[in-house]
Amino acid sequence: MRVLVAGFQHETNTFAPTKAGWPAFVAGDAFPEFTRGAAMLERLAPTSLPMAGFMHDAAERGWTLVPSIWAGASPSAQIRREAFEHIAAMLLEDARREHYDAVYLDLHGAAVAEHVDDCEGELLARLRAVTGPALPIVCSLDLHANVGARLLRHAGALTVFRSYPHVDMAETGARAAGLLSELVGRGTFVTRSRRLPFLLPIHTQCTLLDPAAGVMADLATLEAQSGVHLGLAFGFPAADVPECGPVVFGHGHDAEAVEANVLALAENLIAEAASFAVELPDAGRAVARALRAAATATRPVIVADTQDNPGAGADANTTGLLHALLDAGAGRRFPGAVALGLMHDPEAAAAAHAAGVGERLPLRLGRSVRCPGGRDSEPPVQALATVLALHAGDVALAGPMTAGNTVHLGPSACVEIDGVRVLVTSGKGQLIDEALCRFLGVEPRALKLLVVKSSVHFRAAFATIASRIIVARAPGPMPADPAELPWTRLPQDIARRP
Ligand SMILES: [Zn+2]
């Protein structure tokens, strides 16, 4: 069997400050850079991405892969029209030219372009115009997918990550191969779905903790009992499009069983909805709490700056928590044992590189950015900083979620201000791997307090080394409470919070 394979990844926060043009896909940042053809398979094989899991499983099944494109960019505001059209044109060109019996697409599921609300549904609709309605097509999706009706209609089957942090990406790709095999062997699935009438904040979608852990356990139980393939996408609650929010779906061969299990899972999630809403401390209170805990802790206390999470479209450059650390004298209390990262600030990184290791320079760190509700986040930090380490920014990752991936963060620096170490990068990256501290000379396990610009993914690598985790709410462009966003296109019957 010959399988056309392609990847397209973007999580779009339509409220975020910066759009994704074609150069963002060429660079990839958090994803492997753009590749096409045979190079794509080579580039993706050693990663932990769904495509790698699919490739491994496909090899065991003796399938031949026909590689098309890999195009992924870090989460941001809308994909620019020309970038999406370029990606779609390349995929369709390959789909017209090549010979294949089936298709696997490694998609995110929450991509919005300037001119397209549901990029994945649009891609599938265009692809179906080439392949016809009968060709088996399976797509894997991120847990944050905003699954649209067009995607459900045009895909033969979908399957979604079941963990956040996403430690099961490759496993999901392998599951997609299983679905494709079943689709080829037994023919079309019956598909049913339910859209849930609320949005879920991302920081409580963490499947290491209840209620999300319990809902995922329900999914596994229902699936095991019924044989129906179930999917649950929690949704990405910062996309001002009509189909934003959680969706449950199922595929199977017995329509009644599919319907009953989709309904059961949707009802379980509805019953748990209220426990997805959690109040968070502001930056000052979070730092005070963290310092109290750090005084007696033998392992680091971690504070998550969830509202500036670059994995959700923020630019990782707000300063609320850095100001709070400096105001509280955190670095004087635990000199050299307090760190914050990754602060995305190419100018500051360049200034540190120009100065050199050991030098002290006046530095302006971070930005004030416009936040939902029209407020601006805190001003940049202006202070004397000592350059402790410099790096070109190519970092091989080794954590449970990221092993095998390499990120290219560009010129990076560790600078110290009043005893607080700040990990500054030129590219945007989420602090989700211990290697992203160590490359700049900071040993995360030796810290008393670490502030990460991340909502949940950091837990994959850091939950086991932390004594305590505090999620904070410092002003930033990705509100922890989706109800704070200025929605204009979300249907009235979708509640802005659970
Ligand atoms: Zn995700």
Coordinates of C-alpha atoms and ligand atoms in Angstrom, one line a residue:
M1 CA 0.0 0.0 0.0
R2 CA 1.2 3.5 -0.9
V3 CA 0.3 6.2 1.6
L4 CA 0.6 9.9 0.8
V5 CA 1.8 11.6 4.1
A6 CA 2.0 15.3 5.0
G7 CA 2.1 17.5 8.1
F8 CA 0.5 20.9 8.7
Q9 CA 0.7 22.3 12.2
H10 CA -0.4 25.6 13.6
E11 CA -2.4 26.5 16.7
T12 CA -3.9 29.9 16.0
N13 CA -4.7 32.3 18.8
T14 CA -6.7 34.9 16.8
F15 CA -6.3 37.4 19.7
A16 CA -2.4 37.1 19.7
P17 CA -0.1 39.9 18.7
T18 CA 1.8 38.3 15.7
K19 CA 0.7 36.5 12.6
A20 CA 2.4 33.6 11.0
G21 CA 3.8 34.3 7.5
W22 CA 5.6 31.8 5.3
P23 CA 9.0 32.5 7.0
A24 CA 7.5 31.2 10.3
F25 CA 6.9 27.8 8.6
V26 CA 10.3 27.8 7.0
A27 CA 11.9 28.3 10.4
G28 CA 9.4 26.0 12.3
D29 CA 10.8 27.1 15.7
A30 CA 9.0 24.7 18.0
F31 CA 8.5 22.3 15.1
P32 CA 10.9 20.9 12.6
E33 CA 11.6 23.4 9.8
F34 CA 9.7 23.2 6.5
T35 CA 10.7 20.1 4.3
R36 CA 9.3 18.5 1.2
G37 CA 9.7 15.1 -0.3
A38 CA 12.1 12.4 0.9
A39 CA 13.9 14.9 3.2
M40 CA 10.8 15.2 5.2
L41 CA 10.8 11.5 6.3
E42 CA 14.4 11.7 7.3
R43 CA 13.9 14.9 9.3
L44 CA 10.8 13.7 11.2
A45 CA 11.8 10.0 11.8
P46 CA 13.9 10.7 15.0
T47 CA 11.3 13.0 16.6
S48 CA 8.5 12.3 19.0
L49 CA 5.9 13.8 16.6
P50 CA 2.8 11.9 15.3
M51 CA 4.4 11.5 11.9
A52 CA 7.3 9.6 13.5
G53 CA 4.9 7.2 15.2
F54 CA 3.0 6.7 11.9
M55 CA 6.2 6.1 10.0
H56 CA 7.3 3.5 12.5
D57 CA 4.0 1.7 12.4
A58 CA 3.7 1.9 8.6
A59 CA 7.1 0.4 8.2
E60 CA 6.0 -2.6 10.3
R61 CA 2.9 -3.0 8.1
G62 CA 5.1 -2.9 5.0
W63 CA 3.5 0.3 3.6
T64 CA 5.4 2.6 1.2
L65 CA 5.2 6.2 2.2
V66 CA 4.9 8.9 -0.4
P67 CA 6.1 12.1 1.3
S68 CA 4.6 15.4 0.5
I69 CA 5.2 18.4 2.8
W70 CA 5.9 19.1 6.5
A71 CA 4.9 22.7 7.4
G72 CA 4.6 23.7 11.1
A73 CA 5.0 27.0 12.8
S74 CA 4.9 28.1 16.4
P75 CA 1.5 29.1 17.8
S76 CA 0.6 32.7 16.9
A77 CA -2.1 34.9 15.5
Q78 CA -3.6 34.0 12.1
I79 CA -1.7 32.3 9.3
R80 CA -1.2 34.8 6.5
R81 CA -3.2 34.2 3.4
E82 CA -0.2 33.7 1.1
A83 CA 1.4 31.2 3.6
F84 CA -1.7 29.0 3.8
E85 CA -2.3 29.1 0.1
H86 CA 1.3 28.2 -0.6
I87 CA 1.1 25.2 1.8
A88 CA -2.3 24.1 0.3
A89 CA -0.9 24.4 -3.2
M90 CA 2.1 22.3 -2.6
L91 CA 0.1 19.5 -0.9
L92 CA -2.4 19.5 -3.8
E93 CA 0.3 19.5 -6.4
D94 CA 1.8 16.4 -4.7
A95 CA -1.6 14.8 -4.4
R96 CA -2.3 15.3 -8.1
R97 CA 1.1 14.1 -9.2
E98 CA 1.7 11.0 -7.0
H99 CA 0.1 7.6 -7.0
Y100 CA -1.2 6.4 -3.7
D101 CA -3.9 4.3 -2.1
A102 CA -4.5 6.2 1.1
V103 CA -3.5 9.5 2.9
Y104 CA -2.3 10.3 6.4
L105 CA -2.2 13.9 7.6
D106 CA -0.4 15.0 10.8
L107 CA -2.6 18.0 11.6
H108 CA -3.0 20.3 14.6
G109 CA -6.7 21.0 14.2
A110 CA -6.8 24.6 15.5
A111 CA -5.3 26.5 12.5
V112 CA -7.0 29.7 11.3
A113 CA -5.8 31.7 8.3
E114 CA -6.6 35.3 7.5
H115 CA -9.2 34.2 5.1
V116 CA -10.1 30.7 6.4
D117 CA -11.7 29.9 9.7
D118 CA -11.0 26.2 9.7
C119 CA -7.8 25.5 7.8
E120 CA -7.9 21.7 8.3
G121 CA -11.4 21.4 7.0
E122 CA -10.5 23.6 4.0
L123 CA -7.4 21.5 3.2
L124 CA -9.4 18.3 3.4
A125 CA -12.2 19.7 1.2
R126 CA -9.6 20.7 -1.4
L127 CA -7.8 17.3 -1.1
R128 CA -11.1 15.4 -1.5
A129 CA -11.6 17.3 -4.8
V130 CA -8.5 15.6 -6.0
T131 CA -8.8 12.1 -4.4
G132 CA -12.6 11.7 -4.6
P133 CA -14.8 10.8 -1.7
A134 CA -13.8 7.1 -1.3
L135 CA -10.0 7.2 -0.8
P136 CA -9.1 6.4 2.8
I137 CA -7.8 9.5 4.6
V138 CA -6.9 9.5 8.3
C139 CA -5.7 12.6 10.3
S140 CA -4.2 12.8 13.7
L141 CA -5.0 15.9 15.8
D142 CA -3.7 17.8 18.8
L143 CA -5.7 17.7 22.0
H144 CA -6.3 21.4 21.5
A145 CA -7.9 21.0 18.1
N146 CA -11.1 23.0 17.4
V147 CA -12.6 20.2 15.4
G148 CA -14.8 21.5 12.6
A149 CA -17.7 19.9 10.8
R150 CA -15.9 20.0 7.5
L151 CA -13.0 18.1 8.8
L152 CA -15.3 15.5 10.4
R153 CA -17.1 15.1 7.1
H154 CA -14.1 14.8 4.7
A155 CA -11.7 12.7 6.8
G156 CA -12.3 9.0 6.9
A157 CA -11.2 9.0 10.5
L158 CA -9.6 11.3 13.1
T159 CA -7.7 10.5 16.2
V160 CA -6.6 12.9 18.9
F161 CA -3.8 13.1 21.5
R162 CA -4.9 11.9 24.9
S163 CA -2.4 13.7 27.1
Y164 CA -1.5 17.3 28.0
P165 CA 1.5 17.6 28.3
H166 CA 1.5 15.8 24.9
V167 CA 3.6 12.8 25.7
D168 CA 1.6 10.6 23.4
M169 CA 2.2 12.3 20.0
A170 CA 4.0 9.3 18.4
E171 CA 1.5 6.9 19.9
T172 CA -1.3 8.9 18.3
G173 CA 0.4 8.7 14.9
A174 CA 0.7 4.9 15.4
R175 CA -3.1 4.8 16.3
A176 CA -3.8 6.7 13.1
A177 CA -2.0 4.0 11.1
G178 CA -4.2 1.4 12.8
L179 CA -7.3 3.4 11.9
L180 CA -6.1 3.6 8.3
S181 CA -5.5 -0.1 8.2
E182 CA -9.1 -0.7 9.5
L183 CA -10.5 1.8 7.0
V184 CA -8.8 0.1 4.1
G185 CA -9.7 -3.4 5.3
R186 CA -13.3 -2.9 6.5
G187 CA -14.5 0.2 4.6
T188 CA -16.0 3.4 5.7
F189 CA -16.7 4.2 9.4
V190 CA -19.9 5.5 10.8
T191 CA -18.9 8.8 12.5
R192 CA -20.9 10.7 15.2
S193 CA -19.9 13.8 17.1
R194 CA -21.1 16.2 19.8
R195 CA -20.0 19.8 20.2
L196 CA -19.9 20.8 23.9
P197 CA -21.5 24.1 24.9
F198 CA -18.6 25.8 26.7
L199 CA -14.9 26.6 26.5
L200 CA -12.2 25.0 28.7
P201 CA -9.3 27.0 30.0
I202 CA -6.0 25.4 28.8
H203 CA -4.3 25.3 32.2
T204 CA -7.0 23.0 33.6
Q205 CA -6.9 20.7 30.5
C206 CA -3.8 19.1 32.1
T207 CA -4.4 15.3 32.0
L208 CA -2.0 14.7 34.9
L209 CA -4.6 16.1 37.2
D210 CA -8.4 15.8 37.6
P211 CA -10.9 16.6 36.1
A212 CA -9.1 16.1 32.7
A213 CA -7.3 12.9 33.9
G214 CA -10.7 11.4 34.9
V215 CA -12.4 12.3 31.6
M216 CA -9.5 10.7 29.7
A217 CA -9.8 7.6 31.8
D218 CA -13.6 7.5 31.0
L219 CA -12.7 7.6 27.3
A220 CA -10.3 4.7 27.6
T221 CA -12.9 2.6 29.5
L222 CA -15.7 3.4 27.0
E223 CA -13.4 2.6 24.1
A224 CA -12.3 -0.7 25.6
Q225 CA -15.8 -1.8 26.4
S226 CA -17.4 -0.9 23.1
G227 CA -14.7 -1.2 20.4
V228 CA -15.8 2.3 19.2
H229 CA -12.8 4.6 18.4
L230 CA -13.4 7.7 20.5
G231 CA -11.8 11.1 20.1
L232 CA -12.0 14.0 22.6
A233 CA -10.5 17.4 21.6
F234 CA -10.6 19.9 24.5
G235 CA -10.3 22.7 22.0
F236 CA -8.1 25.8 21.9
P237 CA -10.1 28.5 23.6
A238 CA -8.5 31.6 22.0
A239 CA -9.8 31.3 18.4
D240 CA -12.6 33.7 17.5
V241 CA -14.2 31.4 15.0
P242 CA -17.7 29.8 15.1
E243 CA -16.4 26.2 15.7
C244 CA -14.1 27.0 18.7
G245 CA -14.4 24.6 21.7
P246 CA -14.4 21.0 22.8
V247 CA -15.8 18.2 20.6
V248 CA -16.3 14.5 21.2
F249 CA -16.5 12.1 18.3
G250 CA -16.5 8.4 17.5
H251 CA -15.9 6.1 14.6
G252 CA -17.1 2.5 14.3
H253 CA -19.2 0.1 12.3
D254 CA -22.3 0.0 14.5
A255 CA -24.1 3.3 14.4
E256 CA -26.0 2.8 17.6
A257 CA -22.9 1.9 19.6
V258 CA -21.0 4.9 18.1
E259 CA -23.8 7.3 19.0
A260 CA -24.2 5.9 22.6
N261 CA -20.5 6.1 23.4
V262 CA -20.1 9.6 22.0
L263 CA -23.1 10.7 24.1
A264 CA -21.8 9.0 27.2
L265 CA -18.4 10.6 26.9
A266 CA -19.9 14.0 26.2
E267 CA -22.2 13.7 29.2
N268 CA -19.2 12.8 31.5
L269 CA -17.4 15.9 30.3
I270 CA -20.5 18.1 30.9
A271 CA -20.8 16.6 34.4
E272 CA -17.2 17.6 35.2
A273 CA -17.3 21.0 33.4
A274 CA -17.5 23.2 36.5
S275 CA -14.3 21.7 37.9
F276 CA -12.3 22.9 34.9
A277 CA -12.6 26.5 36.2
V278 CA -9.8 27.3 38.7
E279 CA -8.9 30.7 40.2
L280 CA -5.2 31.7 39.9
P281 CA -3.1 34.1 42.0
D282 CA -1.7 37.2 40.4
A283 CA 2.1 37.6 39.8
G284 CA 2.8 39.2 43.2
R285 CA 0.9 36.7 45.2
A286 CA 2.3 33.8 43.2
V287 CA 5.9 34.9 43.8
A288 CA 5.2 35.5 47.5
R289 CA 3.7 32.0 47.8
A290 CA 6.6 30.5 45.9
L291 CA 9.2 32.2 48.1
R292 CA 7.5 31.0 51.2
A293 CA 7.5 27.4 49.8
A294 CA 11.1 27.6 48.6
A295 CA 12.4 28.6 52.0
T296 CA 11.8 25.0 53.3
A297 CA 11.7 23.0 50.0
T298 CA 14.5 20.8 49.0
R299 CA 13.5 20.8 45.3
P300 CA 12.6 23.8 43.0
V301 CA 9.3 25.6 43.3
I302 CA 8.0 26.3 39.8
V303 CA 5.7 29.2 38.8
A304 CA 4.0 28.9 35.4
D305 CA 3.4 32.2 33.5
T306 CA 0.4 30.7 31.8
Q307 CA -0.9 34.0 30.2
D308 CA 2.4 34.5 28.3
N309 CA 2.7 30.9 27.0
P310 CA 4.3 30.9 23.6
G311 CA 2.7 27.5 23.1
A312 CA -0.7 29.3 23.0
G313 CA 0.3 32.2 20.7
A314 CA 1.8 34.6 23.2
D315 CA 5.2 36.1 22.4
A316 CA 6.9 35.1 25.7
N317 CA 8.1 38.6 26.4
T318 CA 5.9 40.0 29.1
T319 CA 7.5 41.1 32.3
G320 CA 4.9 40.8 35.1
L321 CA 6.6 37.9 36.8
L322 CA 10.1 39.3 36.3
H323 CA 9.0 42.5 38.0
A324 CA 7.4 40.5 40.8
L325 CA 10.6 38.5 41.4
L326 CA 12.7 41.7 41.4
D327 CA 10.3 43.6 43.6
A328 CA 10.2 40.7 46.1
G329 CA 14.1 40.6 46.2
A330 CA 13.9 36.9 45.2
G331 CA 17.4 37.0 43.7
R332 CA 18.9 38.5 46.9
R333 CA 17.2 35.9 49.0
F334 CA 18.4 32.9 46.9
P335 CA 21.3 34.3 44.8
G336 CA 21.8 32.5 41.6
A337 CA 19.0 30.0 42.4
V338 CA 16.1 31.9 40.9
A339 CA 15.6 31.7 37.1
L340 CA 13.0 32.7 34.5
G341 CA 12.6 31.6 30.9
L342 CA 12.4 31.6 28.1
M343 CA 12.2 35.3 27.6
H344 CA 11.9 35.9 23.8
D345 CA 13.8 39.1 23.2
P346 CA 16.1 39.2 20.2
E347 CA 17.4 42.7 20.9
A348 CA 18.4 41.8 24.5
A349 CA 20.1 38.6 23.3
A350 CA 22.0 40.5 20.6
A351 CA 23.1 43.1 23.2
A352 CA 24.4 40.3 25.5
H353 CA 26.3 38.7 22.7
A354 CA 27.8 42.1 21.7
A355 CA 28.9 42.6 25.3
G356 CA 30.3 39.2 26.0
V357 CA 30.4 36.8 29.0
G358 CA 31.3 38.4 32.3
E359 CA 30.4 41.9 31.1
R360 CA 27.8 44.1 32.8
L361 CA 25.5 46.2 30.7
P362 CA 22.3 48.2 31.0
L363 CA 19.7 46.0 29.5
R364 CA 16.0 46.5 28.5
L365 CA 14.2 43.2 28.8
G366 CA 10.8 42.2 27.5
R367 CA 7.9 44.2 26.1
S368 CA 4.7 45.7 27.2
V369 CA 2.0 44.0 25.0
R370 CA -1.6 44.7 24.5
C371 CA -3.7 42.2 26.5
P372 CA -7.4 41.3 26.1
G373 CA -9.6 43.9 27.6
G374 CA -7.3 46.7 26.1
R375 CA -4.9 46.8 29.0
D376 CA -1.1 46.7 28.4
S377 CA 1.1 44.3 30.3
E378 CA 3.9 45.8 32.5
P379 CA 6.7 47.8 31.0
P380 CA 10.1 46.3 30.1
V381 CA 12.6 45.7 32.9
Q382 CA 15.4 48.2 32.6
A383 CA 18.4 47.2 34.7
L384 CA 22.1 46.5 34.9
A385 CA 22.6 42.9 33.9
T386 CA 25.6 40.6 34.0
V387 CA 26.1 38.2 31.1
L388 CA 26.7 34.7 32.5
A389 CA 26.4 32.6 29.4
L390 CA 26.0 32.8 25.6
H391 CA 24.8 30.2 23.1
A392 CA 24.0 30.0 19.4
G393 CA 20.6 28.5 20.3
D394 CA 20.6 25.0 18.7
V395 CA 19.4 22.8 21.5
A396 CA 18.9 19.0 21.4
L397 CA 16.0 18.1 23.6
A398 CA 15.8 15.0 25.8
G399 CA 12.6 15.2 27.9
P400 CA 9.7 12.8 28.0
M401 CA 7.7 14.9 25.5
T402 CA 10.5 16.2 23.3
A403 CA 13.2 13.6 23.0
G404 CA 14.8 13.5 19.6
N405 CA 13.7 17.0 18.7
T406 CA 16.1 19.9 18.2
V407 CA 15.0 23.5 18.5
H408 CA 16.7 26.5 16.9
L409 CA 16.3 29.5 19.2
G410 CA 19.0 31.7 17.7
P411 CA 21.5 33.7 19.7
S412 CA 20.6 33.2 23.4
A413 CA 22.0 34.4 26.7
C414 CA 21.7 33.9 30.4
V415 CA 21.8 37.3 32.1
E416 CA 21.6 38.0 35.8
I417 CA 19.7 40.9 37.3
D418 CA 19.9 41.4 41.1
G419 CA 20.5 37.7 41.6
V420 CA 17.7 36.6 39.2
R421 CA 18.8 34.6 36.1
V422 CA 16.9 35.3 32.9
L423 CA 17.2 32.9 30.0
V424 CA 16.9 35.1 26.9
T425 CA 16.3 33.7 23.4
S426 CA 16.1 35.3 19.9
G427 CA 13.5 32.7 18.7
K428 CA 10.3 31.8 20.5
G429 CA 10.4 28.6 22.5
Q430 CA 8.5 27.1 25.4
L431 CA 10.5 26.0 28.5
I432 CA 9.4 22.4 28.4
D433 CA 12.7 20.5 28.7
E434 CA 15.5 20.7 31.2
A435 CA 18.0 21.0 28.3
L436 CA 16.5 24.5 27.7
C437 CA 17.9 25.6 31.1
R438 CA 21.2 23.7 30.9
F439 CA 22.2 25.1 27.4
L440 CA 22.7 28.4 29.2
G441 CA 24.4 27.0 32.2
V442 CA 21.4 26.8 34.5
E443 CA 20.9 23.5 36.3
P444 CA 17.2 23.4 36.9
R445 CA 17.4 20.8 39.8
A446 CA 19.7 23.2 41.7
L447 CA 17.2 26.1 41.6
K448 CA 15.0 27.2 44.5
L449 CA 12.5 29.0 42.2
L450 CA 12.0 28.7 38.4
V451 CA 9.4 30.7 36.4
V452 CA 8.4 29.1 33.1
K453 CA 6.6 30.7 30.3
S454 CA 4.3 27.7 29.8
S455 CA 0.8 26.6 30.8
V456 CA 1.1 22.8 31.1
H457 CA 3.7 21.3 28.8
F458 CA 6.5 22.1 31.3
R459 CA 5.1 19.5 33.6
A460 CA 6.3 16.7 31.3
A461 CA 9.9 17.4 32.3
F462 CA 9.5 19.5 35.4
A463 CA 6.7 17.9 37.5
T464 CA 9.0 15.2 38.8
I465 CA 11.7 17.6 39.8
A466 CA 9.5 20.2 41.4
S467 CA 8.5 20.4 45.0
R468 CA 5.5 22.6 44.1
I469 CA 3.9 24.1 41.0
I470 CA 2.0 27.4 41.1
V471 CA 0.2 28.6 38.0
A472 CA 0.2 32.4 38.0
R473 CA -1.9 35.0 36.3
A474 CA 0.4 37.8 35.2
P475 CA -0.9 40.1 32.5
G476 CA -0.3 38.5 29.1
P477 CA -2.0 38.0 25.8
M478 CA -3.4 34.5 26.5
P479 CA -6.0 34.8 29.3
A480 CA -6.3 31.9 31.7
D481 CA -10.1 32.6 31.6
P482 CA -11.4 32.5 28.0
A483 CA -14.3 34.7 29.1
E484 CA -11.9 37.7 29.3
L485 CA -11.3 37.5 25.5
P486 CA -13.3 40.0 23.3
W487 CA -15.2 37.3 21.4
T488 CA -17.2 38.4 18.4
R489 CA -17.9 35.2 16.4
L490 CA -18.4 32.5 19.0
P491 CA -22.0 31.4 18.9
Q492 CA -24.2 32.7 21.8
D493 CA -25.0 29.2 22.9
I494 CA -21.3 28.4 23.7
A495 CA -20.5 29.6 27.2
R496 CA -17.2 31.5 27.5
R497 CA -16.1 29.4 30.5
P498 CA -17.1 25.9 31.8
Ligands
ZN1 ZN -1.7 21.2 22.1

